[in-house]
């Protein structure tokens, strides 16, 4: 499971990037999930993400290369708080595994 401290850094990062949502991030033993503690209107946005906060590429291969590059930058990456909460293939760093 992702450490709560990393989740707090991620939430701070989302706010600094202008990402808006009425949802709250919650934790349990087997991972994270989102909750909503307010009524939502039909058609209301539940997530607004500025394009400037997105990691984009023209192909899946280019996207994988971009993610690897940002991961390799470590704390120097603009996206470090996001990358730090992504699951890994092998479940290292106390993050969930995708396998």
CSV table of C-alpha atoms in Angstrom, one decimal:
chain,number,residue,atom,x,y,z
A,1,UNK,CA,0.0,0.0,0.0
A,2,UNK,CA,1.2,3.5,-0.7
A,3,UNK,CA,2.4,5.3,2.4
A,4,UNK,CA,-0.1,8.0,3.6
A,5,UNK,CA,2.8,10.6,3.4
A,6,UNK,CA,3.1,9.9,-0.4
A,7,UNK,CA,-0.6,10.3,-0.8
A,8,UNK,CA,-0.5,13.6,1.1
A,9,UNK,CA,2.3,14.8,-1.3
A,10,UNK,CA,0.2,13.6,-4.2
A,11,UNK,CA,-2.9,15.5,-3.0
A,12,UNK,CA,-0.8,18.7,-2.6
A,13,UNK,CA,0.6,18.2,-6.1
A,14,UNK,CA,-2.9,17.8,-7.6
A,15,UNK,CA,-4.0,21.1,-6.0
A,16,UNK,CA,-0.9,22.9,-7.2
A,17,UNK,CA,-1.6,21.6,-10.7
A,18,UNK,CA,-5.2,22.9,-10.7
A,19,UNK,CA,-6.7,19.5,-10.6
A,20,UNK,CA,-10.2,19.7,-9.1
A,21,UNK,CA,-12.6,17.0,-7.8
A,22,UNK,CA,-15.3,16.6,-5.1
A,23,UNK,CA,-13.9,13.1,-4.5
A,24,UNK,CA,-11.7,12.2,-1.5
A,25,UNK,CA,-8.9,9.7,-1.5
A,26,UNK,CA,-9.3,6.9,1.0
A,27,UNK,CA,-7.1,4.0,2.1
A,28,UNK,CA,-7.7,0.4,3.1
A,29,UNK,CA,-5.4,-2.6,3.5
A,30,UNK,CA,-5.7,-3.6,-0.2
A,31,UNK,CA,-5.2,-0.2,-1.7
A,32,UNK,CA,-6.8,3.2,-2.4
A,33,UNK,CA,-10.2,4.2,-3.5
A,34,UNK,CA,-12.2,7.4,-4.0
A,35,UNK,CA,-15.3,8.5,-2.0
A,36,UNK,CA,-17.7,11.4,-2.4
A,37,UNK,CA,-19.3,13.0,0.7
A,38,UNK,CA,-21.6,15.4,-1.2
A,39,UNK,CA,-24.5,15.1,-3.6
A,40,UNK,CA,-23.5,15.5,-7.3
A,41,UNK,CA,-25.7,17.0,-9.9
A,42,UNK,CA,-26.4,15.1,-13.0
A,43,UNK,CA,-23.8,16.0,-15.6
A,44,UNK,CA,-21.5,17.6,-13.0
A,45,UNK,CA,-17.8,17.1,-13.5
A,46,UNK,CA,-16.2,14.7,-11.0
A,47,UNK,CA,-12.7,15.4,-12.2
A,48,UNK,CA,-11.1,18.4,-13.9
A,49,UNK,CA,-7.5,18.0,-15.0
A,50,UNK,CA,-5.7,20.8,-16.9
A,51,UNK,CA,-3.8,19.5,-19.9
A,52,UNK,CA,-0.6,21.0,-18.4
A,53,UNK,CA,-0.9,18.4,-15.6
A,54,UNK,CA,-1.1,15.5,-18.0
A,55,UNK,CA,1.7,13.3,-19.3
A,56,UNK,CA,1.1,13.0,-23.0
A,57,UNK,CA,2.6,11.4,-26.0
A,58,UNK,CA,1.5,10.5,-29.6
A,59,UNK,CA,1.9,6.7,-29.1
A,60,UNK,CA,1.7,4.2,-26.3
A,61,UNK,CA,5.4,3.5,-26.8
A,62,UNK,CA,6.3,7.2,-26.6
A,63,UNK,CA,4.1,7.4,-23.5
A,64,UNK,CA,5.9,4.5,-21.8
A,65,UNK,CA,9.2,6.1,-22.7
A,66,UNK,CA,8.0,9.5,-21.2
A,67,UNK,CA,6.8,7.8,-18.0
A,68,UNK,CA,10.2,6.0,-17.7
A,69,UNK,CA,12.0,9.2,-18.2
A,70,UNK,CA,10.0,11.1,-15.6
A,71,UNK,CA,10.4,8.2,-13.2
A,72,UNK,CA,14.2,8.3,-13.8
A,73,UNK,CA,14.3,12.0,-13.0
A,74,UNK,CA,13.1,11.1,-9.5
A,75,UNK,CA,12.3,14.2,-7.3
A,76,UNK,CA,13.4,16.5,-10.1
A,77,UNK,CA,10.4,15.5,-12.2
A,78,UNK,CA,7.4,17.8,-12.2
A,79,UNK,CA,5.3,14.6,-12.0
A,80,UNK,CA,7.2,12.9,-9.1
A,81,UNK,CA,4.3,13.0,-6.6
A,82,UNK,CA,2.1,11.4,-9.2
A,83,UNK,CA,4.6,8.8,-10.3
A,84,UNK,CA,5.4,7.9,-6.6
A,85,UNK,CA,1.8,6.7,-6.1
A,86,UNK,CA,1.5,4.6,-9.3
A,87,UNK,CA,1.4,0.8,-8.8
A,88,UNK,CA,4.5,-1.0,-10.0
A,89,UNK,CA,4.7,-4.3,-12.0
A,90,UNK,CA,6.5,-6.0,-9.1
A,91,UNK,CA,4.9,-4.3,-6.1
A,92,UNK,CA,8.2,-2.8,-4.8
A,93,UNK,CA,8.4,0.3,-2.6
A,94,UNK,CA,5.2,-0.7,-0.7
A,95,UNK,CA,3.2,0.1,-3.8
A,96,UNK,CA,0.6,-2.4,-5.1
A,97,UNK,CA,1.6,-4.7,-7.9
A,98,UNK,CA,-0.2,-4.8,-11.2
A,99,UNK,CA,0.5,-8.6,-11.5
